[in-house]
XYZ file of N, CA and C in Angstrom:
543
model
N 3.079 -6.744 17.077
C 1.675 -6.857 17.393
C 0.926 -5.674 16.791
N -0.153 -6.220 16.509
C -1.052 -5.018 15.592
C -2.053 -4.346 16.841
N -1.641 -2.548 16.412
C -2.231 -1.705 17.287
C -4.026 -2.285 17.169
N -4.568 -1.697 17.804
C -5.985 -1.872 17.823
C -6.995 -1.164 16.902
N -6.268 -0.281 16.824
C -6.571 1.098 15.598
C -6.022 0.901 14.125
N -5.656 -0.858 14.017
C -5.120 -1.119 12.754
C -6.087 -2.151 11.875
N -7.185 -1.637 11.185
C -8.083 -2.369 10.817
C -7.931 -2.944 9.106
N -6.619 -4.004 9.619
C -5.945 -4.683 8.120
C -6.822 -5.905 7.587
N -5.920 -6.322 6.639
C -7.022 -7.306 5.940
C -6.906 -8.276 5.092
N -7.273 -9.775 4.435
C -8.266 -11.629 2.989
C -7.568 -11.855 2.351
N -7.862 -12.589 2.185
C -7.227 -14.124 1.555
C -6.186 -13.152 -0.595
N -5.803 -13.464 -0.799
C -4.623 -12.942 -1.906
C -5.537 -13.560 -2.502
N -6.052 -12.209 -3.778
C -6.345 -12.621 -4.953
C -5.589 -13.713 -5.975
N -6.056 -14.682 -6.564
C -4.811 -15.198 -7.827
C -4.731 -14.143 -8.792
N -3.310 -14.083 -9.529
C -3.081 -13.599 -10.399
C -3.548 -13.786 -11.749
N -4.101 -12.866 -12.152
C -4.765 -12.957 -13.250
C -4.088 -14.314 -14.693
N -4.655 -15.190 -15.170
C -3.510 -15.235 -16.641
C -3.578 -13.946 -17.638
N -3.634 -13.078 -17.403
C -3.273 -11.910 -18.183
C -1.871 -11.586 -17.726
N -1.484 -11.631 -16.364
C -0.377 -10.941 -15.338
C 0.740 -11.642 -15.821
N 0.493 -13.456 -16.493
C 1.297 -14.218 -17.205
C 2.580 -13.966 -18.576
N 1.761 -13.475 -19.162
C 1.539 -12.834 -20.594
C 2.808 -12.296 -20.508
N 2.930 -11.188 -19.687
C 3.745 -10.004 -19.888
C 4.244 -9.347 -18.729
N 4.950 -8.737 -18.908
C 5.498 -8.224 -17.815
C 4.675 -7.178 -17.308
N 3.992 -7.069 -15.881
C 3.448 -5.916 -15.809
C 4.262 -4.645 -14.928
N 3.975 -3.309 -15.143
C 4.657 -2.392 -14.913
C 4.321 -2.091 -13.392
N 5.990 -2.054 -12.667
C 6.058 -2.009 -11.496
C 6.463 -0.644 -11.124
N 6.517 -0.311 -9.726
C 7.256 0.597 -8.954
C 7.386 0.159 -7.838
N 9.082 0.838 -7.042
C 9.228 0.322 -5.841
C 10.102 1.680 -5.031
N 9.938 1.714 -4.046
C 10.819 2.721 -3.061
C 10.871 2.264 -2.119
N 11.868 2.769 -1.338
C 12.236 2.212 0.741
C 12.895 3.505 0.780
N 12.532 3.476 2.168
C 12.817 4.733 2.906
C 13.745 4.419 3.966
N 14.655 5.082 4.887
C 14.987 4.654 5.980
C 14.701 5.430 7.463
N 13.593 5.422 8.104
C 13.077 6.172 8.912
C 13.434 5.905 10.216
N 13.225 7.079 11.267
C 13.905 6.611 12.530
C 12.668 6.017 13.747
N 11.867 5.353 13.238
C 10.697 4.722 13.449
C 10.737 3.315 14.311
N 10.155 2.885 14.898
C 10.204 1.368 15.109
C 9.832 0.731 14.078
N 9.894 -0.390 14.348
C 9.200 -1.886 12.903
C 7.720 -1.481 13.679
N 7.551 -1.679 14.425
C 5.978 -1.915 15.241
C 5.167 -0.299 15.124
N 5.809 0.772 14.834
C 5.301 1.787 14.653
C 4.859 2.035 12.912
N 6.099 1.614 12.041
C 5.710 1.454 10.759
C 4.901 1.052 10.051
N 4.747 -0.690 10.743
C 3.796 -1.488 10.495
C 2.396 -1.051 11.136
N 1.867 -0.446 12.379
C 0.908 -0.222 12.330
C 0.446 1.042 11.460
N 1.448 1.730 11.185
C 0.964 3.005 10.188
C 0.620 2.430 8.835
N 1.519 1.691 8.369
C 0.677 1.023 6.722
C -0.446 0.234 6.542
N -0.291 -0.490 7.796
C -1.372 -1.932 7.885
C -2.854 -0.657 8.566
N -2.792 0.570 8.593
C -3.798 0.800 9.144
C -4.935 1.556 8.013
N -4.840 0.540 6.829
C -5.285 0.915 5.658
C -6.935 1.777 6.001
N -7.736 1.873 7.235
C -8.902 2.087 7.449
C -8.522 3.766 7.420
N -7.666 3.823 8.085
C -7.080 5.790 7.968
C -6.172 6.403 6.346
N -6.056 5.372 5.170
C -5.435 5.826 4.003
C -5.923 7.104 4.112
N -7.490 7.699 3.330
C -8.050 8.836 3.187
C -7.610 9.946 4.137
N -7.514 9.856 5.605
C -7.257 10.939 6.229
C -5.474 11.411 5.350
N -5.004 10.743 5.086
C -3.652 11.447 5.239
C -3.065 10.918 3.419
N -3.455 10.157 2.423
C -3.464 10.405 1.031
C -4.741 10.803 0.108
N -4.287 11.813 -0.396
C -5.401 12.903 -0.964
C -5.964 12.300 -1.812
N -5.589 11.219 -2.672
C -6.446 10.854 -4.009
C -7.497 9.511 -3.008
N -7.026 9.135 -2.176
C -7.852 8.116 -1.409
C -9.305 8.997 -0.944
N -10.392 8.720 -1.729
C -11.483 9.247 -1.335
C -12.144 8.902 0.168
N -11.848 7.532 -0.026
C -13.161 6.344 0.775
C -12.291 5.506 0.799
N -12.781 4.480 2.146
C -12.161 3.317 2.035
C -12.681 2.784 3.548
N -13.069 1.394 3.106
C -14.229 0.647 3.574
C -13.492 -0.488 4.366
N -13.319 -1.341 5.265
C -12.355 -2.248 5.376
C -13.273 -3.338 6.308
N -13.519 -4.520 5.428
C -14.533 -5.522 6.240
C -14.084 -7.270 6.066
N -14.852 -8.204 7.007
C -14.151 -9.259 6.589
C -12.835 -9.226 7.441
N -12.835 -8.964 8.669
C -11.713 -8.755 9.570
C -11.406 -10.042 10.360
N -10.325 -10.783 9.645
C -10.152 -11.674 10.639
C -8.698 -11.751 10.691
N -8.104 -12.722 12.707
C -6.808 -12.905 12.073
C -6.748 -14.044 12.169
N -5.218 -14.889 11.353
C -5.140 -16.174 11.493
C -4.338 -16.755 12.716
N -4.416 -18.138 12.743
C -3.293 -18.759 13.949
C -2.115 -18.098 13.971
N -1.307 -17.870 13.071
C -0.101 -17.537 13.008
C 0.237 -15.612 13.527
N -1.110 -14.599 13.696
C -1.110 -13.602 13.844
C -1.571 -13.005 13.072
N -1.283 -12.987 11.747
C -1.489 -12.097 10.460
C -3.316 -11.983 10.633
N -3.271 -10.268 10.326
C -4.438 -10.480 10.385
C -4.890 -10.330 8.580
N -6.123 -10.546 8.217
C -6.554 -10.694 6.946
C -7.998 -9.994 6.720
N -8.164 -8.935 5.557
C -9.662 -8.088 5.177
C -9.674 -7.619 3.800
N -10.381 -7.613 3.667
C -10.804 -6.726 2.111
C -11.229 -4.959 2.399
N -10.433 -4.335 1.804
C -10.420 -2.675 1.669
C -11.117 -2.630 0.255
N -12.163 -1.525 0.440
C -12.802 -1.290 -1.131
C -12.585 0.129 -1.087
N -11.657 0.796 -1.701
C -11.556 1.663 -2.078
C -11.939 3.014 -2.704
N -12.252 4.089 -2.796
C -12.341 5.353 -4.149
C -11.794 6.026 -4.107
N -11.034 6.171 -5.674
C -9.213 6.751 -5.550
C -10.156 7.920 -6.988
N -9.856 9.095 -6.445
C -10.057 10.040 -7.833
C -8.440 10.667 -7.621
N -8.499 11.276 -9.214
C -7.137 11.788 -9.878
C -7.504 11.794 -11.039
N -6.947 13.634 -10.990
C -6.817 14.360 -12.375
C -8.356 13.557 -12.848
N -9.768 14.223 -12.301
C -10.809 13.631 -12.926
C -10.825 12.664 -13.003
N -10.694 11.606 -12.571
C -10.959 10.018 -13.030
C -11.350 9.254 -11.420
N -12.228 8.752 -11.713
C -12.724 8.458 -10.359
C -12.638 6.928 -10.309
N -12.366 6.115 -9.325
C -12.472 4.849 -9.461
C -12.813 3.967 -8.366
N -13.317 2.900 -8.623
C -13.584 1.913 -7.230
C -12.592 0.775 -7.625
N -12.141 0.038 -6.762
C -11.432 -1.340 -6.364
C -11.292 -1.758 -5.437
N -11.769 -3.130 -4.814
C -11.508 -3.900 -3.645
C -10.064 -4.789 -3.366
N -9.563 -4.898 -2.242
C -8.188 -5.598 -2.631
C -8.393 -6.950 -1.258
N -7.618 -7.741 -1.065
C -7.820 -8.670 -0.283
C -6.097 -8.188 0.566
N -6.446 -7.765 1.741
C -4.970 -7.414 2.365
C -4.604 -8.323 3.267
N -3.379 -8.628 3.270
C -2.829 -9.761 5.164
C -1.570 -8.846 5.180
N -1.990 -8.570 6.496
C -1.013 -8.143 7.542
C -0.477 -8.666 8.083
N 1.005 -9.102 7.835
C 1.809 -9.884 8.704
C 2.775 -9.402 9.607
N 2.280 -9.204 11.058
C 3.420 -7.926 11.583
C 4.654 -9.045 11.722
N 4.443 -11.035 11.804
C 5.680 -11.195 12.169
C 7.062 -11.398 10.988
N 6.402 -11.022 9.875
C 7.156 -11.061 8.338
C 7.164 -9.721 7.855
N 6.567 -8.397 8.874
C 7.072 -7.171 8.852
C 6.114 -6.742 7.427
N 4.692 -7.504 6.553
C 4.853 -7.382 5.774
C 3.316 -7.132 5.518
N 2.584 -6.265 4.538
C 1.192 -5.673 4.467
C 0.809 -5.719 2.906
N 0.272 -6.988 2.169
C 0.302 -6.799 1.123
C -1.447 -7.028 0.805
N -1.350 -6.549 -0.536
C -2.751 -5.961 -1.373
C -2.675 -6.490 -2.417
N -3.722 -7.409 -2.654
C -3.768 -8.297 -4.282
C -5.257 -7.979 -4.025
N -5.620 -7.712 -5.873
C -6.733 -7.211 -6.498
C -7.796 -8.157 -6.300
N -9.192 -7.494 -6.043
C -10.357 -8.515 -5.641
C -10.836 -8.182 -6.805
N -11.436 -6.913 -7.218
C -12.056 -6.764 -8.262
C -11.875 -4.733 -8.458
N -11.743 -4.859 -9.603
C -11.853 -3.293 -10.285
C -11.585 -2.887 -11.501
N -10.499 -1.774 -11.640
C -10.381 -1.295 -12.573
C -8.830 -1.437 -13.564
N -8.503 -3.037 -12.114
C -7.159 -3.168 -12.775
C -7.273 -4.583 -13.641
N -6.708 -5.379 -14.515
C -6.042 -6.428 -14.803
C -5.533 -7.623 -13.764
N -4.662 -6.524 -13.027
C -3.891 -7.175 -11.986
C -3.147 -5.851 -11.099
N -2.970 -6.225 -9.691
C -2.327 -5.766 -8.542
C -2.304 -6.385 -8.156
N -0.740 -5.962 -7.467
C -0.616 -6.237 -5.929
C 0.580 -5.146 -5.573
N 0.401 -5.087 -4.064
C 1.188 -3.977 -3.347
C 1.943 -4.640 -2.132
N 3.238 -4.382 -1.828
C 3.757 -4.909 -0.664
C 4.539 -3.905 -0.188
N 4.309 -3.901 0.756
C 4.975 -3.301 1.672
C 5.917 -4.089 2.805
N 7.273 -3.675 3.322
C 7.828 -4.502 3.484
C 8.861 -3.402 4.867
N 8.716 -3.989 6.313
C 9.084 -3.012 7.260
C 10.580 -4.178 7.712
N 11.808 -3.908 7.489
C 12.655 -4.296 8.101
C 13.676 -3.397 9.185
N 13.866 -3.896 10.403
C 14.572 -3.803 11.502
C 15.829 -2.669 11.275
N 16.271 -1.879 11.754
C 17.814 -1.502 11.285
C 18.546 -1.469 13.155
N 19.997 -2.442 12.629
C 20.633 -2.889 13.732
C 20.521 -1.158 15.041
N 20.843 -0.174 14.264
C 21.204 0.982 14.948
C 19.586 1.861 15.767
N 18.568 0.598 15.174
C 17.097 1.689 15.460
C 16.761 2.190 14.346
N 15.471 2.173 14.217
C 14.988 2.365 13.089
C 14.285 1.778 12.529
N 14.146 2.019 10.959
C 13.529 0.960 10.175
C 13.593 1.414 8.787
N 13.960 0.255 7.500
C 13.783 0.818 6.688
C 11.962 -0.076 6.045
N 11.653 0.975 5.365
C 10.326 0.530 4.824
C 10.158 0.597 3.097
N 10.201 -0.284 2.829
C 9.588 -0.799 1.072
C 8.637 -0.632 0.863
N 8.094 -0.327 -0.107
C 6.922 -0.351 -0.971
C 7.405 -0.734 -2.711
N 6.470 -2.160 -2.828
C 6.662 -2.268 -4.208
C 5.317 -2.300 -5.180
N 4.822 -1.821 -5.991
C 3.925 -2.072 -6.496
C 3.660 -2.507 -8.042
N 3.233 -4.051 -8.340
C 2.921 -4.093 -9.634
C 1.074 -4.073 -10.331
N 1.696 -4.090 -11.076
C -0.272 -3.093 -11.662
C -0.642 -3.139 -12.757
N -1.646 -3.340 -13.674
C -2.123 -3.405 -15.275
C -3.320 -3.122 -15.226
N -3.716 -2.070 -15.262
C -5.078 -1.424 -15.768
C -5.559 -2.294 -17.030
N -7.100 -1.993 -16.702
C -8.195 -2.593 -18.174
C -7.885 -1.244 -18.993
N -7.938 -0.304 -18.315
C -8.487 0.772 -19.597
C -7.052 1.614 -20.025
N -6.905 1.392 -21.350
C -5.790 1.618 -21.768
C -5.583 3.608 -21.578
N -6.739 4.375 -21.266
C -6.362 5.941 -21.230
C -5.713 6.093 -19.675
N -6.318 4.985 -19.063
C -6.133 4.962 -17.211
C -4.920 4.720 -17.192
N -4.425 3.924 -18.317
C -2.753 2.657 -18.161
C -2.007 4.355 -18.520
N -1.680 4.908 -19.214
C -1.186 5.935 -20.112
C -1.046 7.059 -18.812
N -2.082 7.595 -18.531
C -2.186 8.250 -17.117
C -1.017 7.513 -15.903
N -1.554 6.627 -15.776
C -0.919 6.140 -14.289
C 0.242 6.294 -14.992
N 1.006 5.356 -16.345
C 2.311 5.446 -16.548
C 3.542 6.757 -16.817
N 2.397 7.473 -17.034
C 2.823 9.070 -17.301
C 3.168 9.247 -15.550
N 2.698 9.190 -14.886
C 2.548 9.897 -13.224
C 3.085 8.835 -12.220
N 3.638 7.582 -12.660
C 3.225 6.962 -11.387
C 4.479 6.713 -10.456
N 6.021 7.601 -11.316
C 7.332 8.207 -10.116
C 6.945 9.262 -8.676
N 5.829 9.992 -9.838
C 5.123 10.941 -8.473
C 4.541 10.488 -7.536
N 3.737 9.495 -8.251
C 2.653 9.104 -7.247
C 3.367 8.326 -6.096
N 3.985 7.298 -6.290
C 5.198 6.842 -5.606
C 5.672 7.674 -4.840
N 6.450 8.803 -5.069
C 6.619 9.488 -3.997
C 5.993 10.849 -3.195
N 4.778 10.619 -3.916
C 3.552 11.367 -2.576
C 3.012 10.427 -1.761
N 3.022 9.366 -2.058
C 2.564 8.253 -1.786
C 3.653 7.906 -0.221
N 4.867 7.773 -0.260
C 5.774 8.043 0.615
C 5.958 8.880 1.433
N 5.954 10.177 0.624
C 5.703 11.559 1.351
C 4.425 11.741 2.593
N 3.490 11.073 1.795
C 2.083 11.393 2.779
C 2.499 9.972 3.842
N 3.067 8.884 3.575
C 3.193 8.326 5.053
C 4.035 8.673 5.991
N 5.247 9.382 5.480
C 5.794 10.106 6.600
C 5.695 11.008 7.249
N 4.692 11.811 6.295
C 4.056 12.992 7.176
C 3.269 12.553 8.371
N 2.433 11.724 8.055
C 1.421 10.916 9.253
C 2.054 10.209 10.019
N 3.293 9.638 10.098
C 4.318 8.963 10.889
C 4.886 10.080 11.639
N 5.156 11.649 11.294
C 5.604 12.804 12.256
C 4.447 13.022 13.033
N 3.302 12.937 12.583
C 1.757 13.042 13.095
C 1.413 12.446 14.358
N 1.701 11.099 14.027
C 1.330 10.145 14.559
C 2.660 9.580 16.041
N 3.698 9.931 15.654
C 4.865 9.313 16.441
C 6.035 10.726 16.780
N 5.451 11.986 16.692
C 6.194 12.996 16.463
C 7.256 12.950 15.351
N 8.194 13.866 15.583
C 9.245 14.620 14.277
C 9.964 13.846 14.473
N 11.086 13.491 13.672
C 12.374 12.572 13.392
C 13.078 12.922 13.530
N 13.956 12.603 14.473
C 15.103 12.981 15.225
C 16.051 13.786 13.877
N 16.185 12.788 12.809
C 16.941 13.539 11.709
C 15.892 12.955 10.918
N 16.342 13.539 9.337
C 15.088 13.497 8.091
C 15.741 12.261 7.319
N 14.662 11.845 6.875
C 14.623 10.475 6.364
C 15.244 10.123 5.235
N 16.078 9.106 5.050
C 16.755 9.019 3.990
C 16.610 8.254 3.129
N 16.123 8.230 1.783
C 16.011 6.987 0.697
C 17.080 5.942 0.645
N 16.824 4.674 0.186
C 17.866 3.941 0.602
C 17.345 3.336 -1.019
């Protein structure tokens, strides 16, 4: 069940026919944290708090809040992500599915080609949880594509880094430290 303080979010962009073409360039990580599923999931799906706790997240707007029969709730996040000078806007269409453990982001409109982001919270028999993040992506502007592709192992894992920091924040310290899986 989604905390109240989790203001997720619309309907999945289609994929571009550009996204067709070619393969676009992905990244993915999972973590294995000593977290609940229901604690994880409200920390990712609570895309309205990104900015407090990832630094390149300027702003971020989250409207269009609805959920469906099935639970999932569904919104559009509009974003402003600066890095290394480059400033940018993009809207994404997010559904939160706490009962498929799953928080994904397909592109409404910006500065990409194509996105989408999933995030993915599964159960661990012993307690726990491990958590995924996969992201595929194709920038319009080929100096932006070059940038992100130069940086985007880091970004990936600040990107990780800053949710577990806010998960010690948010749910206290971890019994033990978290292990990549």
């Amino acid at each position: 069940m989604l905390a109240k303080t989790s203001p997720v979010c619309a309907p999945r962009a289609k994929p571009s026919s550009q996204s067709k073409r070619h393969k676009m360039p992905r990244f993915s990580k999972s973590v294995r944290v000593p977290y609940t599923p229901a604690q994880a999931f409200d920390l990712v799906s609570d895309i309205g708090r990104y900015p407090d706790f990832i630094k390149w997240i300027t702003a971020m707007r989250v409207s269009d809040v609805r959920v469906d029969d099935a639970g999932a709730t569904h919104c559009q996040g509009d974003a402003v992500v600066g890095f290394k000078g480059f400033v940018e806007r993009f809207s994404t269409g997010v559904v939160a599915d706490p009962a498929a453990g799953t928080v994904i982001a397909s592109l409404i409109k910006g500065p990409f080609r194509a996105l989408r982001a999933q995030w993915t919270i599964t159960p661990l028999e012993r307690g726990g949880s491990d958590i995924a993040l996969e992201i595929k992506y194709e920038f319009r502007n080929v100096l932006i594509a070059m940038l992100a592709a130069a940086n985007h192992d880091i970004a990936v894992d600040r990107i990780m880094s800053a949710f577990l920091a806010e998960a010690q924040k948010r749910y206290g310290p971890a019994p033990s430290a978290s292990v990549p899986v």
